[in-house]
Coordinates of C-alpha atoms and ligand atoms in Angstrom, one line a residue:
M198 CA 71.2 10.9 12.9
A199 CA 73.5 9.1 15.2
M200 CA 77.1 8.6 16.0
C201 CA 79.0 6.5 18.5
G202 CA 82.6 5.4 19.1
I203 CA 83.4 1.8 20.0
I204 CA 86.7 0.3 21.1
G205 CA 88.0 -3.1 22.2
Y206 CA 91.4 -4.1 23.6
V207 CA 93.1 -7.4 24.3
G208 CA 96.7 -7.5 25.5
W209 CA 99.0 -6.8 28.4
R210 CA 98.3 -3.2 29.4
R211 CA 95.6 -2.3 32.0
S212 CA 92.6 -2.6 29.8
A213 CA 90.3 -0.2 31.6
Q214 CA 93.0 2.5 31.2
V215 CA 93.7 1.8 27.5
L216 CA 89.9 1.8 26.9
M217 CA 89.4 5.1 28.8
E218 CA 92.2 6.8 26.8
G219 CA 90.9 5.4 23.6
L220 CA 87.4 6.8 24.3
E221 CA 89.0 10.2 25.0
R222 CA 90.5 10.1 21.5
L223 CA 87.1 9.2 20.1
E224 CA 85.4 12.1 22.0
Y225 CA 85.5 14.3 18.9
R226 CA 82.9 12.1 17.3
G227 CA 80.3 13.4 19.7
Y228 CA 78.5 11.5 22.5
D229 CA 76.1 11.9 25.4
S230 CA 77.0 8.9 27.6
A231 CA 79.8 6.4 27.8
G232 CA 80.8 3.1 29.4
L233 CA 83.4 0.3 29.7
A234 CA 83.4 -3.4 30.6
W235 CA 86.6 -5.2 31.3
F236 CA 87.9 -8.4 32.9
E237 CA 89.2 -8.1 36.4
G238 CA 90.3 -11.6 37.3
D239 CA 87.4 -13.9 36.3
R240 CA 84.8 -11.3 36.6
V241 CA 83.6 -8.7 34.2
Q242 CA 83.3 -5.2 35.6
R243 CA 81.3 -2.5 34.1
V244 CA 81.0 1.3 34.6
R245 CA 78.6 3.6 32.7
A246 CA 78.0 7.3 33.0
V247 CA 75.8 9.9 31.5
G248 CA 77.5 13.1 30.3
N249 CA 81.2 13.5 29.5
L250 CA 84.1 11.2 30.0
A251 CA 85.1 13.0 33.2
S252 CA 81.9 11.4 34.7
L253 CA 83.0 8.0 33.4
R254 CA 86.4 8.5 34.9
T255 CA 84.9 9.3 38.3
A256 CA 82.7 6.2 38.0
L257 CA 85.7 4.1 37.1
H258 CA 87.6 5.5 40.1
D259 CA 84.8 4.7 42.5
K260 CA 84.4 1.2 41.1
R261 CA 88.2 0.6 41.5
R262 CA 88.0 1.9 45.1
L263 CA 85.2 -0.5 45.9
S264 CA 86.9 -3.5 44.2
S265 CA 90.2 -2.9 46.1
A266 CA 88.2 -2.7 49.3
A267 CA 86.5 -6.0 48.4
L268 CA 89.9 -7.5 47.6
A269 CA 91.3 -6.4 51.0
E270 CA 88.3 -8.0 52.7
R271 CA 88.8 -11.3 50.9
R272 CA 92.5 -11.1 52.0
L273 CA 91.5 -10.6 55.6
A274 CA 89.3 -13.6 55.2
G275 CA 92.4 -15.7 54.4
N276 CA 92.3 -15.6 50.6
P277 CA 95.4 -13.6 49.7
T278 CA 94.7 -13.2 46.0
G279 CA 91.0 -12.5 46.5
G280 CA 90.4 -15.2 43.9
A281 CA 91.9 -13.0 41.2
T282 CA 95.1 -14.9 40.3
A283 CA 94.7 -14.3 36.6
T284 CA 94.3 -10.5 36.8
L285 CA 97.6 -9.8 35.2
E286 CA 97.2 -12.1 32.2
R287 CA 93.6 -11.1 31.3
Q288 CA 93.7 -7.6 30.0
L289 CA 90.6 -7.5 27.9
G290 CA 87.7 -5.1 27.5
I291 CA 85.3 -3.0 25.5
G292 CA 84.2 0.6 25.6
H293 CA 81.7 2.9 24.1
T294 CA 80.7 6.5 23.6
R295 CA 77.0 6.6 22.9
W296 CA 75.0 9.0 20.8
A297 CA 71.4 8.4 21.8
T298 CA 69.2 7.0 19.0
H299 CA 66.9 4.4 20.6
G300 CA 66.1 5.4 24.2
A301 CA 66.9 8.4 26.3
V302 CA 70.3 9.4 27.6
T303 CA 70.4 7.3 30.8
E304 CA 73.0 5.2 32.4
R305 CA 70.8 2.1 31.8
N306 CA 70.8 2.8 28.1
A307 CA 74.5 3.4 28.0
H308 CA 76.7 0.6 26.6
P309 CA 78.3 -2.0 27.2
H310 CA 75.2 -4.2 27.3
V311 CA 75.0 -7.7 28.6
D312 CA 72.6 -10.6 28.1
A313 CA 70.2 -11.8 30.8
R314 CA 72.6 -14.6 31.9
G315 CA 75.6 -12.3 32.1
R316 CA 77.5 -14.2 29.4
V317 CA 77.8 -12.0 26.4
W318 CA 78.9 -8.3 26.5
I319 CA 78.7 -6.0 23.6
V320 CA 79.2 -2.4 22.4
L321 CA 77.5 -1.4 19.2
N322 CA 77.7 1.5 16.8
G323 CA 74.9 2.2 14.3
I324 CA 71.3 1.1 14.1
I325 CA 69.6 -2.2 14.2
E326 CA 66.5 -1.5 12.1
N327 CA 64.5 -4.6 13.1
H328 CA 65.1 -4.2 16.8
L329 CA 61.4 -4.1 17.7
E330 CA 60.7 -7.4 16.0
L331 CA 63.8 -9.0 17.7
R332 CA 62.6 -7.5 21.0
A333 CA 59.2 -9.2 20.6
R334 CA 60.9 -12.4 19.7
L335 CA 63.0 -12.3 22.9
A336 CA 59.8 -11.5 24.9
R337 CA 58.2 -14.6 23.5
R338 CA 61.2 -16.5 24.9
G339 CA 60.6 -14.9 28.3
I340 CA 63.6 -12.5 28.0
A341 CA 62.9 -8.9 28.9
C342 CA 65.3 -6.2 28.0
D343 CA 66.7 -3.9 30.7
S344 CA 67.1 -0.9 28.5
E345 CA 65.3 0.7 25.5
T346 CA 68.3 0.3 23.2
D347 CA 68.6 -1.7 20.0
A348 CA 72.1 -2.7 21.2
E349 CA 70.8 -4.5 24.2
V350 CA 68.6 -6.5 21.9
V351 CA 71.7 -7.7 20.1
A352 CA 73.4 -8.6 23.4
Q353 CA 70.3 -10.6 24.4
M354 CA 70.0 -12.3 21.1
L355 CA 73.7 -13.3 21.2
G356 CA 73.3 -14.4 24.8
L357 CA 70.3 -16.6 23.8
M358 CA 72.2 -18.2 20.9
Y359 CA 75.6 -18.5 22.8
T360 CA 77.1 -21.9 22.3
G361 CA 80.3 -21.4 24.3
D362 CA 82.0 -20.3 21.1
L363 CA 81.5 -16.5 20.7
A364 CA 82.9 -16.3 17.2
Q365 CA 80.6 -19.1 16.0
T366 CA 77.7 -17.5 17.8
V367 CA 78.2 -14.1 16.2
A368 CA 78.7 -15.8 12.7
E369 CA 75.4 -17.7 13.1
T370 CA 73.4 -14.9 14.6
M371 CA 74.4 -11.8 12.6
H372 CA 72.0 -12.5 9.8
L373 CA 69.2 -11.6 12.2
F374 CA 70.4 -8.1 12.6
Q375 CA 69.2 -5.7 9.9
G376 CA 70.8 -2.3 9.5
Q377 CA 74.2 -0.6 9.4
Y378 CA 76.3 -1.3 12.4
A379 CA 79.6 -2.4 13.9
L380 CA 79.9 -4.4 17.1
V381 CA 82.6 -5.7 19.4
A382 CA 81.7 -8.5 21.8
M383 CA 83.3 -10.5 24.6
A384 CA 82.1 -13.5 26.6
S385 CA 82.6 -14.1 30.4
E386 CA 83.5 -17.7 29.6
E387 CA 86.1 -16.8 27.0
P388 CA 88.3 -14.3 28.7
D389 CA 91.0 -14.3 26.1
L390 CA 89.2 -13.0 23.0
L391 CA 87.2 -10.3 21.4
V392 CA 84.9 -10.9 18.5
A393 CA 83.8 -8.1 16.1
V394 CA 81.9 -7.6 13.0
R395 CA 80.9 -4.6 10.8
Q396 CA 78.0 -4.2 8.4
G397 CA 78.3 -0.8 6.7
A398 CA 79.7 1.0 9.8
P399 CA 83.4 1.8 10.4
L400 CA 85.7 -0.6 12.3
T401 CA 89.4 -0.8 12.1
I402 CA 91.8 -3.3 13.8
G403 CA 95.1 -2.0 15.3
I404 CA 97.8 -4.8 15.3
G405 CA 100.3 -4.4 18.2
Q406 CA 103.0 -6.5 19.8
G407 CA 101.2 -9.0 22.0
E408 CA 98.1 -6.7 22.0
Q409 CA 95.3 -5.9 19.6
F410 CA 92.9 -3.0 19.3
I411 CA 89.7 -2.5 17.5
A412 CA 87.8 0.8 17.2
S413 CA 85.5 3.0 15.1
S414 CA 88.5 5.2 14.2
I415 CA 92.2 4.7 14.0
A416 CA 92.5 7.8 16.3
A417 CA 91.5 5.6 19.3
F418 CA 94.7 3.6 19.3
L419 CA 97.1 5.5 17.1
P420 CA 99.6 6.2 20.0
H421 CA 100.0 2.4 20.4
T422 CA 100.1 1.2 16.8
R423 CA 99.9 2.3 13.3
E424 CA 99.6 -1.1 11.8
V425 CA 96.0 -1.4 10.8
A426 CA 93.6 -3.8 9.0
V427 CA 90.0 -3.2 8.0
P428 CA 87.6 -6.2 8.0
Q429 CA 85.2 -6.5 5.1
D430 CA 81.5 -6.1 5.8
G431 CA 80.2 -9.3 7.3
E432 CA 83.7 -10.7 8.1
I433 CA 84.1 -11.9 11.7
A434 CA 87.2 -10.6 13.4
V435 CA 88.6 -12.7 16.2
L436 CA 91.2 -10.8 18.3
R437 CA 93.5 -12.6 20.7
A438 CA 96.6 -10.9 22.4
D439 CA 99.0 -12.7 20.0
E440 CA 96.8 -13.1 16.9
V441 CA 94.0 -11.7 14.7
V442 CA 92.0 -13.9 12.4
L443 CA 89.2 -13.0 10.0
L444 CA 86.5 -15.5 9.2
D445 CA 84.8 -15.1 5.8
A446 CA 81.2 -16.0 5.0
A447 CA 82.1 -19.6 4.4
G448 CA 83.8 -19.7 7.9
E449 CA 87.3 -19.9 6.3
A450 CA 89.9 -18.3 8.5
H451 CA 92.5 -16.0 7.0
P452 CA 95.0 -13.4 8.4
P453 CA 94.1 -9.7 7.9
S454 CA 95.9 -7.7 5.3
V455 CA 97.8 -5.1 7.3
T456 CA 98.8 -1.6 6.2
S457 CA 100.5 1.2 7.9
A458 CA 98.5 4.3 8.7
G459 CA 100.3 7.4 7.5
W460 CA 99.1 9.7 10.3
D461 CA 101.7 10.5 12.9
P462 CA 100.5 10.0 16.5
E463 CA 101.8 13.5 17.5
R464 CA 99.7 15.1 14.8
I465 CA 96.5 14.1 16.6
E466 CA 97.6 15.9 19.7
K467 CA 97.0 19.6 20.0
D468 CA 100.5 20.8 19.4
G469 CA 100.1 23.6 22.0
Y470 CA 96.9 25.0 20.5
E471 CA 94.0 25.5 22.9
T472 CA 91.7 23.4 20.8
F473 CA 91.9 21.0 17.9
M474 CA 89.8 23.3 15.8
L475 CA 92.2 26.2 16.1
K476 CA 95.1 23.9 15.4
E477 CA 93.3 22.6 12.3
I478 CA 92.5 26.1 11.1
H479 CA 96.2 26.8 11.3
E480 CA 97.0 23.6 9.4
Q481 CA 95.0 24.7 6.4
G482 CA 97.9 26.1 4.4
A483 CA 99.7 22.8 4.8
A484 CA 96.6 20.8 3.9
V485 CA 96.2 22.8 0.6
R486 CA 99.9 22.5 -0.2
A487 CA 99.9 18.7 0.4
T488 CA 96.7 18.2 -1.5
V489 CA 97.7 20.3 -4.5
Q490 CA 101.1 18.6 -4.6
S491 CA 99.7 15.1 -4.6
A492 CA 96.8 15.8 -6.9
M493 CA 98.5 15.4 -10.3
A494 CA 99.8 12.0 -9.5
Q495 CA 96.5 10.9 -8.2
I496 CA 94.6 12.3 -11.1
Q497 CA 97.0 10.5 -13.5
D498 CA 96.1 7.3 -11.6
A499 CA 92.4 8.0 -12.0
A500 CA 93.0 8.5 -15.7
R501 CA 93.2 4.8 -16.0
T502 CA 89.5 4.6 -14.8
V503 CA 87.0 7.4 -14.1
L504 CA 89.1 10.2 -15.4
S505 CA 90.3 8.6 -18.6
T506 CA 90.6 10.9 -21.7
Q507 CA 87.8 9.1 -23.4
R508 CA 85.5 9.4 -20.4
I509 CA 86.3 13.1 -19.9
A510 CA 85.7 13.8 -23.6
A511 CA 82.4 12.0 -23.5
L512 CA 81.2 13.7 -20.3
E513 CA 77.8 15.2 -20.6
R514 CA 77.3 16.2 -17.0
V515 CA 78.8 16.1 -13.5
I516 CA 76.7 15.6 -10.4
V517 CA 78.3 16.4 -7.1
V518 CA 76.8 14.7 -4.1
A519 CA 77.8 15.5 -0.5
C520 CA 76.5 16.7 2.9
G521 CA 77.2 19.7 5.0
T522 CA 80.5 21.4 4.6
S523 CA 81.5 18.9 1.9
Y524 CA 78.4 20.1 0.0
H525 CA 79.7 23.6 0.2
A526 CA 83.0 22.5 -1.2
G527 CA 80.9 20.9 -4.0
L528 CA 79.3 24.3 -4.8
A529 CA 82.8 25.8 -5.3
G530 CA 83.7 22.8 -7.5
K531 CA 80.7 23.4 -9.7
L532 CA 81.7 26.9 -10.4
A533 CA 85.2 25.8 -11.3
L534 CA 84.1 22.9 -13.6
E535 CA 81.6 25.2 -15.3
R536 CA 83.9 28.2 -15.7
W537 CA 87.1 26.4 -16.6
A538 CA 85.9 23.2 -18.3
R539 CA 82.4 24.3 -19.5
V540 CA 80.8 21.0 -18.3
P541 CA 77.3 21.3 -16.8
V542 CA 77.4 20.5 -13.1
E543 CA 74.6 19.9 -10.6
V544 CA 75.3 19.8 -6.9
D545 CA 72.9 18.0 -4.6
V546 CA 72.8 17.1 -0.9
A547 CA 73.2 13.4 -0.8
S548 CA 70.1 12.8 1.3
E549 CA 67.9 14.5 -1.4
F550 CA 69.7 12.9 -4.3
R551 CA 69.3 9.4 -3.1
Y552 CA 65.5 9.7 -3.0
R553 CA 64.8 12.0 -6.0
D554 CA 65.1 9.4 -8.8
P555 CA 67.9 11.3 -10.5
I556 CA 68.6 11.0 -14.2
L557 CA 71.9 9.3 -14.7
N558 CA 73.8 7.6 -17.4
Q559 CA 77.4 6.4 -18.1
N560 CA 78.3 9.8 -19.4
T561 CA 77.4 11.4 -16.1
L562 CA 80.3 11.5 -13.7
V563 CA 79.1 11.5 -10.1
V564 CA 81.6 13.1 -7.7
A565 CA 81.0 12.2 -4.1
I566 CA 82.8 14.4 -1.5
T567 CA 83.1 13.2 2.1
Q568 CA 86.0 13.8 4.5
S569 CA 85.1 10.8 6.6
G570 CA 84.3 8.5 3.7
E571 CA 81.6 7.0 6.0
T572 CA 78.6 9.4 5.7
A573 CA 75.6 7.1 5.2
D574 CA 73.7 9.4 2.8
T575 CA 76.7 10.0 0.7
L576 CA 77.4 6.3 0.5
A577 CA 73.8 5.6 -0.5
A578 CA 74.0 8.3 -3.2
M579 CA 77.1 6.6 -4.5
R580 CA 75.5 3.2 -4.6
L581 CA 72.5 4.6 -6.4
A582 CA 74.6 6.3 -9.0
R583 CA 76.6 3.1 -9.7
A584 CA 73.4 1.1 -9.9
H585 CA 72.3 3.5 -12.7
G586 CA 75.5 3.0 -14.6
A587 CA 77.2 6.3 -13.7
P588 CA 80.8 6.1 -12.7
V589 CA 81.6 7.5 -9.2
L590 CA 84.7 9.4 -8.2
V591 CA 85.1 10.0 -4.5
I592 CA 87.1 12.8 -2.9
T593 CA 87.9 11.8 0.7
N594 CA 90.3 12.3 3.5
A595 CA 90.0 8.9 5.0
P596 CA 92.1 6.0 3.6
G597 CA 90.4 2.6 4.1
S598 CA 87.0 4.2 4.5
Q599 CA 83.8 2.6 3.0
A600 CA 83.6 5.3 0.3
T601 CA 87.0 4.2 -1.1
R602 CA 85.8 0.7 -1.5
D603 CA 82.5 1.7 -3.1
A604 CA 83.9 4.1 -5.7
D605 CA 85.2 3.6 -9.2
G606 CA 88.0 6.1 -8.5
V607 CA 89.4 7.8 -5.4
L608 CA 91.2 11.1 -4.8
F609 CA 92.6 11.6 -1.4
T610 CA 92.8 15.0 0.2
Q611 CA 95.9 15.4 2.3
A612 CA 94.5 17.2 5.2
G613 CA 95.6 14.7 7.9
I614 CA 93.3 13.6 10.6
E615 CA 90.7 16.2 11.6
M616 CA 89.7 16.0 15.2
G617 CA 87.5 19.0 15.6
V618 CA 83.9 18.2 14.8
A619 CA 83.5 21.3 12.7
A620 CA 85.3 20.7 9.4
T621 CA 87.9 23.3 8.5
K622 CA 91.1 22.0 6.9
T623 CA 89.2 19.2 5.2
F624 CA 87.0 21.8 3.5
V625 CA 89.9 23.7 1.9
A626 CA 91.6 20.5 0.9
Q627 CA 88.4 19.3 -0.8
V628 CA 88.0 22.6 -2.7
A629 CA 91.7 22.5 -3.8
M630 CA 91.3 18.9 -5.1
L631 CA 88.1 19.8 -6.9
Y632 CA 89.9 22.7 -8.6
M633 CA 92.7 20.3 -9.7
V634 CA 90.1 18.0 -11.2
A635 CA 88.5 20.9 -13.0
L636 CA 91.8 22.0 -14.5
Q637 CA 92.4 18.5 -15.7
V638 CA 88.9 18.3 -17.3
A639 CA 89.5 21.8 -18.8
T640 CA 92.8 20.6 -20.2
V641 CA 91.5 17.4 -21.8
R642 CA 88.5 19.2 -23.3
R643 CA 90.7 22.1 -24.4
R644 CA 88.5 24.7 -22.8
L645 CA 91.2 26.9 -21.3
P646 CA 94.4 28.2 -22.9
S647 CA 97.4 26.3 -21.6
E648 CA 98.9 29.5 -20.3
M649 CA 95.8 30.0 -18.2
V650 CA 96.0 26.4 -16.9
G651 CA 99.6 27.0 -16.0
W652 CA 98.9 30.3 -14.2
L653 CA 96.0 28.8 -12.2
A654 CA 98.1 25.7 -11.3
E655 CA 100.9 28.0 -10.1
E656 CA 98.4 30.1 -8.1
L657 CA 97.0 27.0 -6.5
Q658 CA 100.5 25.9 -5.6
S659 CA 101.2 29.2 -3.8
L660 CA 97.9 29.3 -2.1
G661 CA 99.0 27.3 1.0
D662 CA 101.6 29.9 1.8
R663 CA 99.1 32.7 1.4
I664 CA 96.7 31.0 3.7
D665 CA 99.4 30.8 6.4
E666 CA 100.2 34.5 6.0
L667 CA 96.5 35.5 6.0
I668 CA 95.9 33.6 9.3
A669 CA 98.9 35.4 10.9
T670 CA 97.6 38.8 9.9
V671 CA 93.8 38.5 10.4
D672 CA 93.5 36.3 13.5
E673 CA 93.9 39.1 16.0
P674 CA 91.5 41.7 14.5
V675 CA 88.9 39.0 13.7
A676 CA 89.1 37.8 17.3
T677 CA 88.5 41.3 18.6
L678 CA 85.5 41.7 16.3
A679 CA 84.1 38.4 17.3
R680 CA 84.4 39.2 21.0
D681 CA 82.6 42.5 20.3
L682 CA 79.8 40.8 18.6
A683 CA 79.5 37.8 20.8
G684 CA 76.2 39.0 22.2
S685 CA 74.4 39.2 18.9
Q686 CA 71.3 37.0 18.4
F687 CA 71.5 36.5 14.7
F688 CA 73.9 36.9 11.7
L689 CA 73.0 37.1 8.1
Y690 CA 75.7 36.1 5.5
L691 CA 75.5 37.2 1.9
G692 CA 77.7 36.4 -1.1
R693 CA 77.4 36.2 -4.9
L694 CA 79.0 33.5 -7.2
T695 CA 82.2 32.4 -5.6
G696 CA 81.3 34.4 -2.5
L697 CA 78.2 32.2 -2.0
P698 CA 79.8 28.9 -0.9
V699 CA 82.0 31.0 1.4
A700 CA 78.9 32.7 2.9
L701 CA 77.1 29.4 3.3
E702 CA 80.1 27.7 4.9
G703 CA 80.9 30.7 7.2
A704 CA 77.3 30.7 8.4
L705 CA 77.3 26.9 9.0
K706 CA 80.6 27.2 11.0
L707 CA 79.1 30.0 13.2
K708 CA 75.8 28.2 14.0
E709 CA 77.6 24.8 14.6
I710 CA 80.0 25.9 17.2
S711 CA 78.4 29.1 18.7
Y712 CA 74.7 28.0 18.5
V713 CA 73.9 31.5 17.3
P714 CA 71.2 31.4 14.5
T715 CA 72.5 32.3 11.1
D716 CA 71.2 32.4 7.6
A717 CA 73.1 32.6 4.3
Y718 CA 71.8 33.8 1.0
A719 CA 72.8 34.7 -2.5
A720 CA 72.9 38.5 -2.0
G721 CA 70.6 39.1 -4.9
E722 CA 67.9 37.2 -3.1
M723 CA 68.0 39.5 -0.1
K724 CA 65.2 41.8 -1.1
H725 CA 63.0 38.7 -1.8
G726 CA 62.6 37.9 1.8
P727 CA 65.6 38.0 4.2
I728 CA 65.7 41.8 4.2
A729 CA 62.7 41.5 6.6
L730 CA 65.2 40.2 9.2
L731 CA 67.4 43.3 9.3
S732 CA 67.5 45.7 12.2
P733 CA 70.3 47.7 13.9
Q734 CA 71.0 44.6 15.9
T735 CA 71.6 42.3 12.9
P736 CA 75.3 42.0 11.8
V737 CA 75.4 41.2 8.1
I738 CA 78.5 39.5 6.8
C739 CA 79.2 40.1 3.0
V740 CA 81.7 38.2 1.0
A741 CA 83.0 40.4 -1.8
T742 CA 85.3 38.3 -4.0
E743 CA 84.0 38.7 -7.6
V744 CA 84.8 41.8 -9.5
N745 CA 82.0 41.2 -12.1
V746 CA 79.3 41.4 -9.5
L747 CA 81.0 43.8 -7.1
P748 CA 78.7 46.8 -8.0
K749 CA 75.7 44.6 -7.4
L750 CA 77.0 43.5 -4.1
L751 CA 77.8 47.0 -3.1
A752 CA 74.2 47.9 -3.9
N753 CA 73.1 45.1 -1.6
M754 CA 75.4 46.4 1.1
A755 CA 73.9 49.9 0.7
E756 CA 70.4 48.3 1.2
V757 CA 71.6 46.7 4.4
K758 CA 73.1 50.0 5.7
A759 CA 69.8 51.8 5.0
R760 CA 68.3 49.4 7.6
H761 CA 71.0 50.5 10.0
A762 CA 72.3 47.0 10.3
Q763 CA 76.0 46.5 10.9
V764 CA 78.0 45.5 7.8
L765 CA 81.1 43.3 8.0
A766 CA 82.9 42.4 4.8
V767 CA 85.5 40.0 3.6
A768 CA 86.8 41.5 0.4
A769 CA 89.6 40.9 -2.2
E770 CA 92.5 43.3 -1.8
G771 CA 92.0 46.3 -4.0
F772 CA 88.2 46.4 -3.6
T773 CA 88.4 49.6 -1.7
E774 CA 84.9 50.7 -2.5
V775 CA 83.7 48.1 0.1
N776 CA 85.1 50.4 2.8
E777 CA 82.3 52.9 2.0
Y778 CA 79.6 50.5 2.9
A779 CA 81.1 48.3 5.6
D780 CA 81.8 49.0 9.2
H781 CA 84.7 46.5 9.2
V782 CA 86.5 45.0 6.2
V783 CA 88.9 42.1 6.3
Y784 CA 91.0 41.9 3.1
V785 CA 92.3 38.7 1.6
P786 CA 94.9 38.5 -1.2
R787 CA 93.7 39.0 -4.7
T788 CA 93.9 36.1 -7.1
D789 CA 91.4 34.3 -9.4
P790 CA 88.0 34.6 -7.7
L791 CA 87.6 30.8 -7.5
L792 CA 90.9 30.5 -5.7
E793 CA 89.8 33.3 -3.3
V794 CA 87.2 30.9 -1.9
L795 CA 90.2 29.2 -0.1
L796 CA 91.2 32.5 1.4
A797 CA 87.9 34.2 2.1
I798 CA 86.7 31.3 4.2
V799 CA 89.6 31.7 6.7
P800 CA 88.5 34.9 8.4
L801 CA 84.9 33.5 8.7
Q802 CA 86.2 30.3 10.3
L803 CA 88.3 32.4 12.7
F804 CA 85.3 34.6 13.4
A805 CA 83.1 31.6 14.3
Y806 CA 85.9 30.2 16.4
H807 CA 86.5 33.3 18.5
L808 CA 82.9 34.1 18.9
A809 CA 82.2 30.5 20.2
R810 CA 85.2 30.8 22.6
A811 CA 84.0 34.2 23.8
R812 CA 80.8 32.4 24.7
S813 CA 82.9 29.8 26.6
L814 CA 81.7 27.0 24.4
S815 CA 83.4 23.7 23.7
V816 CA 84.3 24.2 20.0
D817 CA 85.8 20.8 19.4
Q818 CA 82.7 18.9 20.4
P819 CA 79.7 21.1 19.8
R820 CA 76.4 19.8 21.1
N821 CA 74.3 17.4 19.1
L822 CA 76.9 17.1 16.3
A823 CA 79.0 14.2 15.3
K824 CA 82.1 14.0 13.3
T825 CA 81.0 11.0 11.2
V826 CA 77.4 10.4 10.5
T827 CA 77.1 6.7 9.7
V828 CA 73.4 6.4 9.8
E829 CA 70.7 8.2 7.8
Ligands
LIG1152 C1 80.4 20.7 9.3 C2 80.5 19.3 9.2 C3 79.4 18.5 8.6 C4 80.0 17.5 7.6 C5 79.0 16.6 7.0 C6 79.6 15.6 6.0 O1 81.4 21.3 10.0 O2 81.5 18.7 9.7 O3 78.5 19.3 8.0 O4 80.6 18.3 6.6 O5 78.4 15.8 8.1 O6 80.6 14.9 6.4 P1 81.6 14.1 5.5 O7 82.4 15.1 4.8 O8 82.4 13.3 6.4 O9 80.7 13.3 4.5

């Protein structure tokens, strides 16, 4: 697993500053070292640092101090400009946050990398699979790499092939690089341009006035421009301050097709919240409202393709593929499609699905769920499904992402950009969209009375407001509970039916951001193993949202109590019996049990959040995790 952020800038602002700020906005993707290279006069300067961006800022500051001292010396020696007459015109550079894959976390392995002759500089996101072979090839030419990274191999290879025309060199050399990657390059001899290419990894161009940006995510440059263009895989992007050109495989140049990103710059700021994650938890009501509101029109659009009446009528099976939190959303979607539309549904983690030789045909609808639209395993699962003739519908939060290009139909969740690494508002938006799809399938297949469809649709529409109210009432008591339990070593989560995806997602949130071990089980499974873990020191969190299985869950809670473990419960309003078995209960408004998934998850997100904060952890960028996982 790996993740990096890359950025390039050409224009009129101080490039080192623009790059540094851009990297700060890419921080959420996770990283363990970072670096910048930029033109200062005729020279390329580079700083790299292990650790967070504060270390890189310090390195940048030291470098600047040194270079102004050198300039002063040159002035004293009678060269007033210090030889740097062009400083103001040449604002160009590249930057990188690195997530170690090949080679340890060291300054030497941090990007940008440069070839042995100091001519070609690059930053790279992704993995070059044949880097060992290329490294051997370079060694035969007498070129030894300075670092252990696959990225340096690319820099060296480009340096070796460099003709004095960087765009041409990249075009002629890229067939050597196998894998999924995106790179941005610059050359010491061509101080007015950046050259970039992507092959299965994200890369977006930001078009400004007399300046251009390129980065792994729009977030990196959103305060400067919202005009964006996404190069196709294999297209070479050439960025100059006043122009962007794309070169296709035949070497034909054409202008990029520019669209306007809908995300407001201010929405990616924290709006007064202490962290992005807390802000995003509070935005969940709005995310559900916007998603439900836009769903019908989007589903009507998809009715021309993957969700046509004929296809829905002929449906034999749905397979949901996703990873992590999106997989948990898929589990809730399965229950809705089966209960409401009576279509058999399988849910699989994409990394398993892609290798298990699944049975697919044209009457199997594959629904891929991915907030980023760039998750490598999910993209591979989608490709596999299509290769076997199954239509693919993707549910994503990211316009322009790879998944939107690879699917037969797309439904966009309307959560807005999510900066916290731990998914929150994108989860509830995914579940809401899946429910809208399930209602459509149920309607077309006439599996639910229309009054029931109407009632569920109305309930879904009002759910955003109920989430807002719920957050306002439970935040404080949940925070107190989390602080009280912040010293616990392990948490067990239990749920049944609709309570299970909630338990799984709640447990994932807690382990991701607080690093406290958790496990989550279907409550009926407890006596088949996990009960062995219980002791008076084990808090057990039970999700009680299904009236049919409530007596069963209460029996499970009694078993937990008999082991003197502490029971915490999230229950639907009116399930007062839960009080008898639980030490603490958080009630959520009662509605259809499927819809309660969107409510019951809220206290568990808040619990994870406050517990991690009580442990003084950085919730927005938990260790080892990345927001977008673009490699397998
Ligand atoms: C959890 C989390 C991850 C992602 C997973 C899939 O908080 O963020 O588990 O859900 O990596 O990501 P997407 O949805 O982008 O495919």
